[in-house]
């Protein structure tokens, strides 16, 4: 955690206030920097922490919420957690989210990990989440461009994970510029209501 910072939508470092614990899995990206916890540690804890789990491990091969043993383990995690969050990679099929809208809405945080710098799918991922009615916190981590921050704010992203190295590099120019590059940023409305996502109007009939 010391090598990363979590910045809110105003560029304020909120890492010291972060209460999330991410469940350790083999596929856990390094960029998701919440405190790690194993399933055994979670089940043995007296208190109930906020826990982030991988969305892909909760789904079946069709992209629907899995049943059987996976569902039983998930329900155990629910019982031993205060709040639940999910982490996903930006290459997850954004269209599949529409069928999971009710399930996603029960989670307070969704972390989108961007695995490659040239990958721009996190924009459509965040936009889709807002369009299907997700109102929780959306956080982006991984290899995203700092010049993309203002645009991500417009799609509904609330917070960003930056490495110590990247933050120091950006400090030469002022990281706050990344949050004020656009005159208007996301203000809590659905992304579909924002001007950049407005549907074209029907042509008037003479």
PDB file of N, CA, C and O in Angstrom, residues 7 10 19 29 32-34 46 62 65 67 84 91 94 99 107 131 137 183 190 197 204:
ATOM      1  N   UNK A   7      -6.540   8.198  -5.120  1.00  0.00           N
ATOM      2  CA  UNK A   7      -6.983   9.582  -5.228  1.00  0.00           C
ATOM      3  C   UNK A   7      -8.473   9.625  -5.524  1.00  0.00           C
ATOM      4  O   UNK A   7      -8.980   8.860  -6.346  1.00  0.00           O
ATOM      5  N   UNK A  10     -11.364  14.527  -6.698  1.00  0.00           N
ATOM      6  CA  UNK A  10     -10.761  15.859  -6.637  1.00  0.00           C
ATOM      7  C   UNK A  10      -9.235  15.793  -6.596  1.00  0.00           C
ATOM      8  O   UNK A  10      -8.572  16.814  -6.439  1.00  0.00           O
ATOM      9  N   UNK A  19     -10.675   1.340   3.714  1.00  0.00           N
ATOM     10  CA  UNK A  19     -10.964   0.240   4.643  1.00  0.00           C
ATOM     11  C   UNK A  19     -11.099  -1.109   3.940  1.00  0.00           C
ATOM     12  O   UNK A  19     -11.425  -2.109   4.584  1.00  0.00           O
ATOM     13  N   UNK A  29      -4.360  -8.767  -9.467  1.00  0.00           N
ATOM     14  CA  UNK A  29      -3.382  -7.821 -10.024  1.00  0.00           C
ATOM     15  C   UNK A  29      -2.676  -7.037  -8.921  1.00  0.00           C
ATOM     16  O   UNK A  29      -3.285  -6.698  -7.896  1.00  0.00           O
ATOM     17  N   UNK A  32      -4.186  -3.536  -7.617  1.00  0.00           N
ATOM     18  CA  UNK A  32      -5.308  -3.409  -6.674  1.00  0.00           C
ATOM     19  C   UNK A  32      -4.711  -3.480  -5.281  1.00  0.00           C
ATOM     20  O   UNK A  32      -4.350  -4.546  -4.796  1.00  0.00           O
ATOM     21  N   UNK A  33      -4.617  -2.314  -4.629  1.00  0.00           N
ATOM     22  CA  UNK A  33      -3.698  -2.188  -3.508  1.00  0.00           C
ATOM     23  C   UNK A  33      -4.337  -2.220  -2.127  1.00  0.00           C
ATOM     24  O   UNK A  33      -3.687  -1.926  -1.143  1.00  0.00           O
ATOM     25  N   UNK A  34      -5.614  -2.544  -2.035  1.00  0.00           N
ATOM     26  CA  UNK A  34      -6.214  -2.655  -0.710  1.00  0.00           C
ATOM     27  C   UNK A  34      -5.509  -3.748   0.091  1.00  0.00           C
ATOM     28  O   UNK A  34      -4.852  -4.624  -0.463  1.00  0.00           O
ATOM     29  N   UNK A  46     -12.912 -11.711  14.032  1.00  0.00           N
ATOM     30  CA  UNK A  46     -14.030 -11.374  14.917  1.00  0.00           C
ATOM     31  C   UNK A  46     -14.881 -10.273  14.285  1.00  0.00           C
ATOM     32  O   UNK A  46     -16.096 -10.360  14.248  1.00  0.00           O
ATOM     33  N   UNK A  62     -21.363 -19.066 -18.720  1.00  0.00           N
ATOM     34  CA  UNK A  62     -22.252 -18.250 -19.543  1.00  0.00           C
ATOM     35  C   UNK A  62     -22.226 -16.780 -19.128  1.00  0.00           C
ATOM     36  O   UNK A  62     -22.870 -15.946 -19.758  1.00  0.00           O
ATOM     37  N   UNK A  65     -24.407 -15.452 -12.671  1.00  0.00           N
ATOM     38  CA  UNK A  65     -23.930 -15.743 -11.323  1.00  0.00           C
ATOM     39  C   UNK A  65     -23.932 -17.255 -11.097  1.00  0.00           C
ATOM     40  O   UNK A  65     -24.920 -17.932 -11.356  1.00  0.00           O
ATOM     41  N   UNK A  67     -23.782 -21.005  -9.328  1.00  0.00           N
ATOM     42  CA  UNK A  67     -24.455 -21.652  -8.207  1.00  0.00           C
ATOM     43  C   UNK A  67     -23.522 -22.643  -7.540  1.00  0.00           C
ATOM     44  O   UNK A  67     -22.298 -22.547  -7.653  1.00  0.00           O
ATOM     45  N   UNK A  84     -19.265  -5.392   0.616  1.00  0.00           N
ATOM     46  CA  UNK A  84     -18.604  -6.177  -0.432  1.00  0.00           C
ATOM     47  C   UNK A  84     -18.316  -5.312  -1.644  1.00  0.00           C
ATOM     48  O   UNK A  84     -19.111  -4.440  -2.018  1.00  0.00           O
ATOM     49  N   UNK A  91     -10.780  -5.931 -19.724  1.00  0.00           N
ATOM     50  CA  UNK A  91     -11.097  -6.735 -20.902  1.00  0.00           C
ATOM     51  C   UNK A  91     -12.300  -7.654 -20.678  1.00  0.00           C
ATOM     52  O   UNK A  91     -12.651  -8.457 -21.537  1.00  0.00           O
ATOM     53  N   UNK A  94     -18.109  -5.927 -21.371  1.00  0.00           N
ATOM     54  CA  UNK A  94     -18.978  -4.931 -20.744  1.00  0.00           C
ATOM     55  C   UNK A  94     -20.449  -5.227 -21.013  1.00  0.00           C
ATOM     56  O   UNK A  94     -21.313  -4.934 -20.174  1.00  0.00           O
ATOM     57  N   UNK A  99     -26.905  -8.090 -17.729  1.00  0.00           N
ATOM     58  CA  UNK A  99     -27.636  -9.171 -17.086  1.00  0.00           C
ATOM     59  C   UNK A  99     -27.296  -9.354 -15.618  1.00  0.00           C
ATOM     60  O   UNK A  99     -27.918 -10.173 -14.933  1.00  0.00           O
ATOM     61  N   UNK A 107     -23.134  -4.361  -4.357  1.00  0.00           N
ATOM     62  CA  UNK A 107     -21.721  -4.178  -4.014  1.00  0.00           C
ATOM     63  C   UNK A 107     -21.375  -2.693  -3.967  1.00  0.00           C
ATOM     64  O   UNK A 107     -21.742  -1.934  -4.870  1.00  0.00           O
ATOM     65  N   UNK A 131     -24.835   3.319 -16.793  1.00  0.00           N
ATOM     66  CA  UNK A 131     -26.045   3.250 -17.595  1.00  0.00           C
ATOM     67  C   UNK A 131     -27.003   2.168 -17.111  1.00  0.00           C
ATOM     68  O   UNK A 131     -28.217   2.293 -17.303  1.00  0.00           O
ATOM     69  N   UNK A 137     -19.270   3.099  -5.730  1.00  0.00           N
ATOM     70  CA  UNK A 137     -18.000   3.702  -6.129  1.00  0.00           C
ATOM     71  C   UNK A 137     -17.352   2.885  -7.239  1.00  0.00           C
ATOM     72  O   UNK A 137     -17.279   1.662  -7.155  1.00  0.00           O
ATOM     73  N   UNK A 183     -13.772  21.115 -18.364  1.00  0.00           N
ATOM     74  CA  UNK A 183     -14.539  22.115 -17.615  1.00  0.00           C
ATOM     75  C   UNK A 183     -15.618  21.486 -16.765  1.00  0.00           C
ATOM     76  O   UNK A 183     -15.981  21.996 -15.714  1.00  0.00           O
ATOM     77  N   UNK A 190     -26.491   9.890 -14.046  1.00  0.00           N
ATOM     78  CA  UNK A 190     -26.213   8.745 -14.889  1.00  0.00           C
ATOM     79  C   UNK A 190     -25.386   9.188 -16.076  1.00  0.00           C
ATOM     80  O   UNK A 190     -25.602  10.249 -16.640  1.00  0.00           O
ATOM     81  N   UNK A 197     -22.682  11.521 -23.935  1.00  0.00           N
ATOM     82  CA  UNK A 197     -23.361  10.254 -24.167  1.00  0.00           C
ATOM     83  C   UNK A 197     -24.802  10.453 -24.622  1.00  0.00           C
ATOM     84  O   UNK A 197     -25.571   9.516 -24.684  1.00  0.00           O
ATOM     85  N   UNK A 204     -36.563  16.384 -37.220  1.00  0.00           N
ATOM     86  CA  UNK A 204     -37.915  16.924 -37.202  1.00  0.00           C
ATOM     87  C   UNK A 204     -38.581  16.692 -38.542  1.00  0.00           C
ATOM     88  O   UNK A 204     -37.948  16.631 -39.593  1.00  0.00           O
TER      89      UNK A 204
END
